[in-house]
Short mmCIF file of C-alpha atoms and ligand atoms in Angstrom, two decimals:
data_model
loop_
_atom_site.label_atom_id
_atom_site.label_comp_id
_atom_site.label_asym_id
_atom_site.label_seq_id
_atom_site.Cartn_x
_atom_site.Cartn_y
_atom_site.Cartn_z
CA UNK A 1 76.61 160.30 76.11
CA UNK A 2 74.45 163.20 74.48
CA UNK A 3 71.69 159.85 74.35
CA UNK A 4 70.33 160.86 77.13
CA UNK A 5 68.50 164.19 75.69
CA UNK A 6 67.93 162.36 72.61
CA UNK A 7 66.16 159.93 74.35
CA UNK A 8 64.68 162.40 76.91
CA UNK A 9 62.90 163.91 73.72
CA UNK A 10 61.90 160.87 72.12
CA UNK A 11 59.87 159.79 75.40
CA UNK A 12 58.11 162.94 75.47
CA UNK A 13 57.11 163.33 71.79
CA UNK A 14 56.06 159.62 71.86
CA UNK A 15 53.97 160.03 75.46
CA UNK A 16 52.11 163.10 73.93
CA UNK A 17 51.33 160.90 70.47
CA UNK A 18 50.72 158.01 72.50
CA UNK A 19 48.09 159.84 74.76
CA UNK A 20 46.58 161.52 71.83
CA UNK A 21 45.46 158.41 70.19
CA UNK A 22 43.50 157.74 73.13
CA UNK A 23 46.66 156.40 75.99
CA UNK A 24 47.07 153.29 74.83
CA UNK A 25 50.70 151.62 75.02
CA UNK A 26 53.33 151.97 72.89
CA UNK A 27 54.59 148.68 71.24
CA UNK A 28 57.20 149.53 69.11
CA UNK A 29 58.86 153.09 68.38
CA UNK A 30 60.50 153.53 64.70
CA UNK A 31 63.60 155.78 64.30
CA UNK A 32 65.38 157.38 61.26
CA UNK A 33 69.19 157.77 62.58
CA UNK A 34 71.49 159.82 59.64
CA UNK A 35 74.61 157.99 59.31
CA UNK A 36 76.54 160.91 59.27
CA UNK A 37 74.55 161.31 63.67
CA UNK A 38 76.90 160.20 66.01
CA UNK A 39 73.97 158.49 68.04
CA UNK A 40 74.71 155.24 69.32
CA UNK A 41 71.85 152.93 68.89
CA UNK A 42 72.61 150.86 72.20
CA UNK A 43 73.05 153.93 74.35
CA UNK A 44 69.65 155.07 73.27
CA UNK A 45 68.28 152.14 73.88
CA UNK A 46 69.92 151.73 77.43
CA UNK A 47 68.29 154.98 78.46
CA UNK A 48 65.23 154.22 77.23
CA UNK A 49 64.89 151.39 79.33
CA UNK A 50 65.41 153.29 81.73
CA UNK A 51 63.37 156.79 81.49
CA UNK A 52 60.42 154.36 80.10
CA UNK A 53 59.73 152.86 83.17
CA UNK A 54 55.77 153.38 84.22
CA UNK A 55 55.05 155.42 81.35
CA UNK A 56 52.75 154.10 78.41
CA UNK A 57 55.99 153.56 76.68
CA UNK A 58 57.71 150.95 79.01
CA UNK A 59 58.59 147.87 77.25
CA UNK A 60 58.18 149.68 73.48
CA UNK A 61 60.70 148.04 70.90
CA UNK A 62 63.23 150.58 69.07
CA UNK A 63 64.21 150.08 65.63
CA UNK A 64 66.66 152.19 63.73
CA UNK A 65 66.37 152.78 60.34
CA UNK A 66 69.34 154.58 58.99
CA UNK A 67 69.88 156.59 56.47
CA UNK A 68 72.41 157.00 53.95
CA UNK A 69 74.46 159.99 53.22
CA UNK A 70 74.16 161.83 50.22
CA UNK A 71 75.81 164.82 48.86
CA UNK A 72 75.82 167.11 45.81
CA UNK A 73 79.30 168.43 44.58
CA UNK A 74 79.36 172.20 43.78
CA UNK A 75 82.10 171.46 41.86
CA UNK A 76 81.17 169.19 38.99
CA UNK A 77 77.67 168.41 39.98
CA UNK A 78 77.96 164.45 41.25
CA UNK A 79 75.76 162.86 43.19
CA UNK A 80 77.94 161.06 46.19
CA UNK A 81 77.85 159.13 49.52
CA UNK A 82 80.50 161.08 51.69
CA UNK A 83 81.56 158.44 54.19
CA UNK A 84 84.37 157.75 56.31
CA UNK A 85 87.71 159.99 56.77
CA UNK A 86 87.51 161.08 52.72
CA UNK A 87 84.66 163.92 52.40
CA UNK A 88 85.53 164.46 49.00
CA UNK A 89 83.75 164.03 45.60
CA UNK A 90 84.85 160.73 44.09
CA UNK A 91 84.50 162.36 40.80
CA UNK A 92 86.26 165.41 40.75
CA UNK A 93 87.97 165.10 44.14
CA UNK A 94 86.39 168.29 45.64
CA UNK A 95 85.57 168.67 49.27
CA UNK A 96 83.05 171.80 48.68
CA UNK A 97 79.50 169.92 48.39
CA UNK A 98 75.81 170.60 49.72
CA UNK A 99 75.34 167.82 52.33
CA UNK A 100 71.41 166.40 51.32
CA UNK A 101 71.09 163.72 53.92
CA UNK A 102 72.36 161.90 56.86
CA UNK A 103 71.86 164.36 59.14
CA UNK A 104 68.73 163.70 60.58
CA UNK A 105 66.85 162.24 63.75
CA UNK A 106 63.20 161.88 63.68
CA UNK A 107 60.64 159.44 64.82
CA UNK A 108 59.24 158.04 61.61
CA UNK A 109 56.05 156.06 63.22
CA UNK A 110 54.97 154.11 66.27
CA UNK A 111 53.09 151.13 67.25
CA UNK A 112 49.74 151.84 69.74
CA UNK A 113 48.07 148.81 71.41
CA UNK A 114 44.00 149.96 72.01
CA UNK A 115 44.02 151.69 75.18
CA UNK A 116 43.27 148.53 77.40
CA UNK A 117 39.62 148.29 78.93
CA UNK A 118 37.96 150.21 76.16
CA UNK A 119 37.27 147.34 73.84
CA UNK A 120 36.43 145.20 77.14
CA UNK A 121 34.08 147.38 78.63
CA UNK A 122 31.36 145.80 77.17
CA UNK A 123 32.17 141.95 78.37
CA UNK B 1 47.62 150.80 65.55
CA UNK B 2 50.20 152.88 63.68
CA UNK B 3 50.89 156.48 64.04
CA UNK B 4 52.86 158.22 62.01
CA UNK B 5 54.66 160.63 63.64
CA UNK B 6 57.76 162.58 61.77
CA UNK B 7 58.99 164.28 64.04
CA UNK B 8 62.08 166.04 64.28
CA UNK B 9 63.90 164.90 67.73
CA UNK B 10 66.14 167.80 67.76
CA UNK B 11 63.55 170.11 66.86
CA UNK B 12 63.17 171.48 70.43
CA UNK B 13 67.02 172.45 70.51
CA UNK B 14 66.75 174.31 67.68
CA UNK B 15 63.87 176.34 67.97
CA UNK B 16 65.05 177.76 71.03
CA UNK B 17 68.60 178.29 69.20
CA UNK B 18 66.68 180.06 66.52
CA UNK B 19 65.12 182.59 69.46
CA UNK B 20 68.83 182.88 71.12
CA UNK B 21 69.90 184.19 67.83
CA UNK B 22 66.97 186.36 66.97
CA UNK B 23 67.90 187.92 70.51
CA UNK B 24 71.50 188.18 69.91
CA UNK B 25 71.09 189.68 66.38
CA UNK B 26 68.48 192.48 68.22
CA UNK B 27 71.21 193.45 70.39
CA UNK B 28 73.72 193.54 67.56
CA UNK B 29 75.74 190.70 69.79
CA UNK B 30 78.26 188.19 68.31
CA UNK B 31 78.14 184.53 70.01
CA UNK B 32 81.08 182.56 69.07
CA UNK B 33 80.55 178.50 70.13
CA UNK B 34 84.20 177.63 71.27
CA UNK B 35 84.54 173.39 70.91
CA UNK B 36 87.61 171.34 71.58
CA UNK B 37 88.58 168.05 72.73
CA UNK B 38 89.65 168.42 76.32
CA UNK B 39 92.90 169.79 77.02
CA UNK B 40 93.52 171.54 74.01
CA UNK B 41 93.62 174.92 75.82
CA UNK B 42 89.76 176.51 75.67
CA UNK B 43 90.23 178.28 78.70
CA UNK B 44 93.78 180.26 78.48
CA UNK B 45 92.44 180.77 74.94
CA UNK B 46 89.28 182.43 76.40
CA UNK B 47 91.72 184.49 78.98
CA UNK B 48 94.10 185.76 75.71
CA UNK B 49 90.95 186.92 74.29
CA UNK B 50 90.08 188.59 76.81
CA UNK B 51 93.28 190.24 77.49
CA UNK B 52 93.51 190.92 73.78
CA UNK B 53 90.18 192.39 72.99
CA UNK B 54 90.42 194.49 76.60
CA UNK B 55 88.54 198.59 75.69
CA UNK B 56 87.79 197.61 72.38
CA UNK B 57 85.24 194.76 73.00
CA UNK B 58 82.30 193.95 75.39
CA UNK B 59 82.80 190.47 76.10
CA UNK B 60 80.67 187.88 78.30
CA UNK B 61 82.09 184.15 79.02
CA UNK B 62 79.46 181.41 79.20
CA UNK B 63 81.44 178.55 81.20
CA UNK B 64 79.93 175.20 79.89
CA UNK B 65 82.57 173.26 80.61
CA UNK B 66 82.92 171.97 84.30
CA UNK B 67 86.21 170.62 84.51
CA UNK B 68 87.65 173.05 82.92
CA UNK B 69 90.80 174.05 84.70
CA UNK B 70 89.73 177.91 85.29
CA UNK B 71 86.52 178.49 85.90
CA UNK B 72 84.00 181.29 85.79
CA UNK B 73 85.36 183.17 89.01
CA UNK B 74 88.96 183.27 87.43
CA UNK B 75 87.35 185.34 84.36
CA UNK B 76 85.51 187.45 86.71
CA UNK B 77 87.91 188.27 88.40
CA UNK B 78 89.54 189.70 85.38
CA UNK B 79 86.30 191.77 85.01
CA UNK B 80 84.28 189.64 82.94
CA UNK B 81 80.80 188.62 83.36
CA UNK B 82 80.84 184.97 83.78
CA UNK B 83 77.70 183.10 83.79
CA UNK B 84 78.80 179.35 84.73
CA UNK B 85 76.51 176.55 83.66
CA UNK B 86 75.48 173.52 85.25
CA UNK B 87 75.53 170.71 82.81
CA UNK B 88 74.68 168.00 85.35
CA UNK B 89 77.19 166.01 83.71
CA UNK B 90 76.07 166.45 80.58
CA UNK B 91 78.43 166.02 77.44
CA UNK B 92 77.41 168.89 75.63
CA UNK B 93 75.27 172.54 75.84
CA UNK B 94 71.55 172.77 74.35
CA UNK B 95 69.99 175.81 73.44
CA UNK B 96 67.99 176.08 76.83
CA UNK B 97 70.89 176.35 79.05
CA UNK B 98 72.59 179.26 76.94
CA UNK B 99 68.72 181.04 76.84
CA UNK B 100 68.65 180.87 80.85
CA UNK B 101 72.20 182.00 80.73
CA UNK B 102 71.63 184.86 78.41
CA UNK B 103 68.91 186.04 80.72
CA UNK B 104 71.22 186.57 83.08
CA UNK B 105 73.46 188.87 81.09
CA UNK B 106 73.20 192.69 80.04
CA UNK B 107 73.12 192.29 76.67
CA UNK B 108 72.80 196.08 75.99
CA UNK B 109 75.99 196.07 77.38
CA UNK B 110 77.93 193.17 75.02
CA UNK B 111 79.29 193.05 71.88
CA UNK B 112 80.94 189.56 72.25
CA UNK B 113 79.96 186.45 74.09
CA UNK B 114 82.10 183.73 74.03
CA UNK B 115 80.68 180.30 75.09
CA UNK B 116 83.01 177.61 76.22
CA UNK B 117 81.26 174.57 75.60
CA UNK B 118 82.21 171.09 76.96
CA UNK B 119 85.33 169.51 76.06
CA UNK B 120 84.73 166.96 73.49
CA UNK B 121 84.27 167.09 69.10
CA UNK B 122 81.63 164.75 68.91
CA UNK B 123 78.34 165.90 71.08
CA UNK B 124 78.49 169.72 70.63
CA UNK B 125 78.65 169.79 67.02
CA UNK B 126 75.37 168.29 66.68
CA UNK B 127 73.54 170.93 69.20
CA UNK B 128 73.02 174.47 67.63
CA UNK B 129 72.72 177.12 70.41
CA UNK B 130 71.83 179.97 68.59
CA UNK B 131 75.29 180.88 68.12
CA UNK B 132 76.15 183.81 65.60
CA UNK B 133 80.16 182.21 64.66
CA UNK B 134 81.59 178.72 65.44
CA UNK B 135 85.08 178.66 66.25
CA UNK B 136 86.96 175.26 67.17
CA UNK B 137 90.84 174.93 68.73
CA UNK B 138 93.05 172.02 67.68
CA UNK B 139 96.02 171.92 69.48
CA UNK B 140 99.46 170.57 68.00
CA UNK B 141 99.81 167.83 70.77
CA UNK B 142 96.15 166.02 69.50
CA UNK B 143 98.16 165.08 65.78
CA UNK B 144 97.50 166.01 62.58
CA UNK B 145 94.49 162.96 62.17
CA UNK B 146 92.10 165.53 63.83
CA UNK B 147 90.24 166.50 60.46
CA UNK B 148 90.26 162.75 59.32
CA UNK B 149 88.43 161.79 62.72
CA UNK B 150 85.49 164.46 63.25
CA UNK B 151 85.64 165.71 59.12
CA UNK B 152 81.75 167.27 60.00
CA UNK B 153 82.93 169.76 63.01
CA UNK B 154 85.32 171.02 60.31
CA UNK B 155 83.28 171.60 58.20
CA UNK B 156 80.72 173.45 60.17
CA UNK B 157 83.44 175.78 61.97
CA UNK B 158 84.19 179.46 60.70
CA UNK B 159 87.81 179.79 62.79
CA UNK B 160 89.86 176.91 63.41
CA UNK B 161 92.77 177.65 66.08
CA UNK B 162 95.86 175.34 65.79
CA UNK B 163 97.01 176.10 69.08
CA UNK B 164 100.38 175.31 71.38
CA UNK B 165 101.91 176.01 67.99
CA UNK B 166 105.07 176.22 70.29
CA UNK B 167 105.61 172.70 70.71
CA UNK B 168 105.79 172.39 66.67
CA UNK B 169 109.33 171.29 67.22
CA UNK B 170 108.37 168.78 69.57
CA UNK B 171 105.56 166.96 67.92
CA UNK B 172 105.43 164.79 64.69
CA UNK B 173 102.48 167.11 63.78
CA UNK B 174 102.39 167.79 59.99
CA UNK B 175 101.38 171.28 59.89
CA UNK B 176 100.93 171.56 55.94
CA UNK B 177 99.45 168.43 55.63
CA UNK B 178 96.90 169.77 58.64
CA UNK B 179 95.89 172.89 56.74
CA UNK B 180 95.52 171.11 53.47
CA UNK B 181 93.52 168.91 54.69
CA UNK B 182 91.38 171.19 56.48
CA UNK B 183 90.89 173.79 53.65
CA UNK B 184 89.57 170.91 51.53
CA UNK B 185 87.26 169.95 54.13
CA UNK B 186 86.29 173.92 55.03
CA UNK B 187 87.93 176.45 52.37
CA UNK B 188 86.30 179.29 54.07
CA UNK B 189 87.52 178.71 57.67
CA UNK B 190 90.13 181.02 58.92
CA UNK B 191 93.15 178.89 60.25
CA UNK B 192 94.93 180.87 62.94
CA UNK B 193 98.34 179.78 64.62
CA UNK B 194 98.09 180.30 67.93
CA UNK B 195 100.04 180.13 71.12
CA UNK B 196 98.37 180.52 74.19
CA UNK B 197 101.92 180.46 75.91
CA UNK B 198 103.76 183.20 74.35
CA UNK B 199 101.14 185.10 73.14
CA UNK B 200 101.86 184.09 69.69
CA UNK B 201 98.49 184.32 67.14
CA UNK B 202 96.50 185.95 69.56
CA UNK B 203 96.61 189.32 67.95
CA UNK B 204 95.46 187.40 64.90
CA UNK B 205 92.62 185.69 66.70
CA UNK B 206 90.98 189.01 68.41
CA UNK B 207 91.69 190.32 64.97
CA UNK B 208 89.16 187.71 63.88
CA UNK B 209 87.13 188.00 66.92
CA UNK B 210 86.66 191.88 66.11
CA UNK B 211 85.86 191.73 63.01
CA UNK B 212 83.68 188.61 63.61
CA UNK B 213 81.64 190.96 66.00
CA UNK B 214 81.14 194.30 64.09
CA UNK B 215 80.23 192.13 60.80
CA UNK B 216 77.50 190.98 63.19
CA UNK B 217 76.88 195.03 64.03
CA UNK B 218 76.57 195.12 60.25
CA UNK B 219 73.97 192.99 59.54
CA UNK B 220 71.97 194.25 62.32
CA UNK B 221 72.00 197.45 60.44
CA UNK B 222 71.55 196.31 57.22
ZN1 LIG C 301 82.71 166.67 41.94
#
């Protein structure tokens, strides 16, 4: 359910980068979605269809790259990929470690089309 | 054309939660982040810590969650400033809506504000508000799986209250088992018992909610 300010967000940083490169539309939108987020891909992508109607990003493809979880034990100093119920070390079997990634939720890139009637002006 | 772009999505939220703190910490004022799954007794906890802390604490409420059984008139009319907010159906708090609420307070006149944020694990641990302490209530009747389900809320807690302790009897809850698994997850939480129908564990909780608060006077000194 929180989708709905993630997306809320990712329309307006993309409509200001979008309109900065000179308002063209936006093609394709690239995420990076932790795997340790509890954002659900679909429910983003519902919304978006929805908010993104007549802005420059209607119709703009998502694609989620996620990232893997990594971790650093403060115990014995293994590098690990805490996933499902078992946060622990798989070395030492200690549950005190630095989380590194799979937090995050950025916008990696997007996709601009030229701003339409600029390369047609002179025809 | 390809832009790169890189940026954070949730770095709105929590550059306003970085000013709510910066104005808490000003006012030497300790903002404890109260999550639980619905049902498992935020608000009578809210009203024992109210009763419990009564002379010896300044306390605010900020009501996040709307269907909470009590809401923000039932605390003030137990003298308590109660700033309700409007979530529009939202499934969680951001940092905004506890700014605009904090502007509403006296926070010369606070030493503790307790939020009450909406009744689920899953949305409000990923949402910093600029709270000082995070404290979290598991109650007896949700099982003992709780830590196994949401491991990163446990983690990122600094009280965990296993409350309706008082149905122990009642429940195939493993209680040893639950605060094993826990202090592997979190060693440096503080697990309080806690009854919210006998009274049972609050003194420990407003215990942890004083000292919670004039650690927070402490580093505003320091
Ligand atoms: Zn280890």
């Amino acid at each position: 359910m929180h989708e709905y300010a993630i997306t809320e967000s990712i329309l307006e940083i993309v409509q200001a980068e979008a309109a900065r490169a000179g308002g063209g539309s936006v093609d394709e939108i690239t995420l990076v979605v932790g795997e340790l987020t509890t954002f659900v891909d679909s429910s983003i992508e519902f919304y978006f269809t929805e908010m993104s109607r007549g802005t420059a990003a209607e119709g703009a493809r998502l694609r989620f790259q996620k990232l893997e979880a990594k971790a650093h034990c403060s115990g014995c100093g293994a590098d690990f990929r805490p996933h499902n119920a078992f946060f622990t070390c798989p070395q030492c079997r200690s549950a005190v470690f630095e989380l590194r990634q799979g937090q995050e939720l950025f916008i990696e890139s997007i996709e601009v089309s030229e701003p339409e009637g600029q390369d047609t002006r002179g025809d | 054309m390809k832009i790169e772009v890189k940026k954070n999505i949730m770095a709105t939220n929590a550059s306003v939660a970085i000013k709510n703190r910066e104005l808490l910490l000003e006012h030497g004022i300790c903002m404890v982040n109260l999550m639980a799954s619905p049902g498992a007794g935020k608000t009578s906890t809210i009203v024992k810590a109210i009763e419990g802390t009564r002379g010896l604490l300044n306390l605010a409420v900020i009501e996040g969650d709307i269907a909470s059984e009590i809401d923000s008139l039932t605390i003030e009319s137990m003298d308590i400033p109660a700033i309700q907010i409007n979530t529009g159906g939202s499934c969680h708090l951001t940092a905004a809506m506890i700014a605009s609420a904090l502007d509403h307070l006296d926070l010369d006149a606070l030493d503790l504000i307790i939020i009450e944020n909406v009744g689920n694990l899953v949305c409000p641990a990923e949402f910093d508000l600029g709270e000082t302490a995070r404290m979290m209530i598991a109650s007896v009747a949700e099982g003992h799986d709780k830590p196994y389900k949401y491991p990163l809320i446990f983690r990122e807690v600094d009280a965990i209250l296993i409350n309706k302790i008082d149905l122990l009897p009642h429940c195939d809850f493993d209680l040893a088992q639950f605060r094993q698994v826990v202090q592997s997850l979190n060693p440096s939480a503080s697990l309080i018992e806690l009854s919210c129908k006998d009274g049972y564990g609050s003194d420990e909780m407003c215990d942890w909610l004083r000292e919670t608060a004039s650690r927070n006077r402490a580093d505003l000194r320091s």
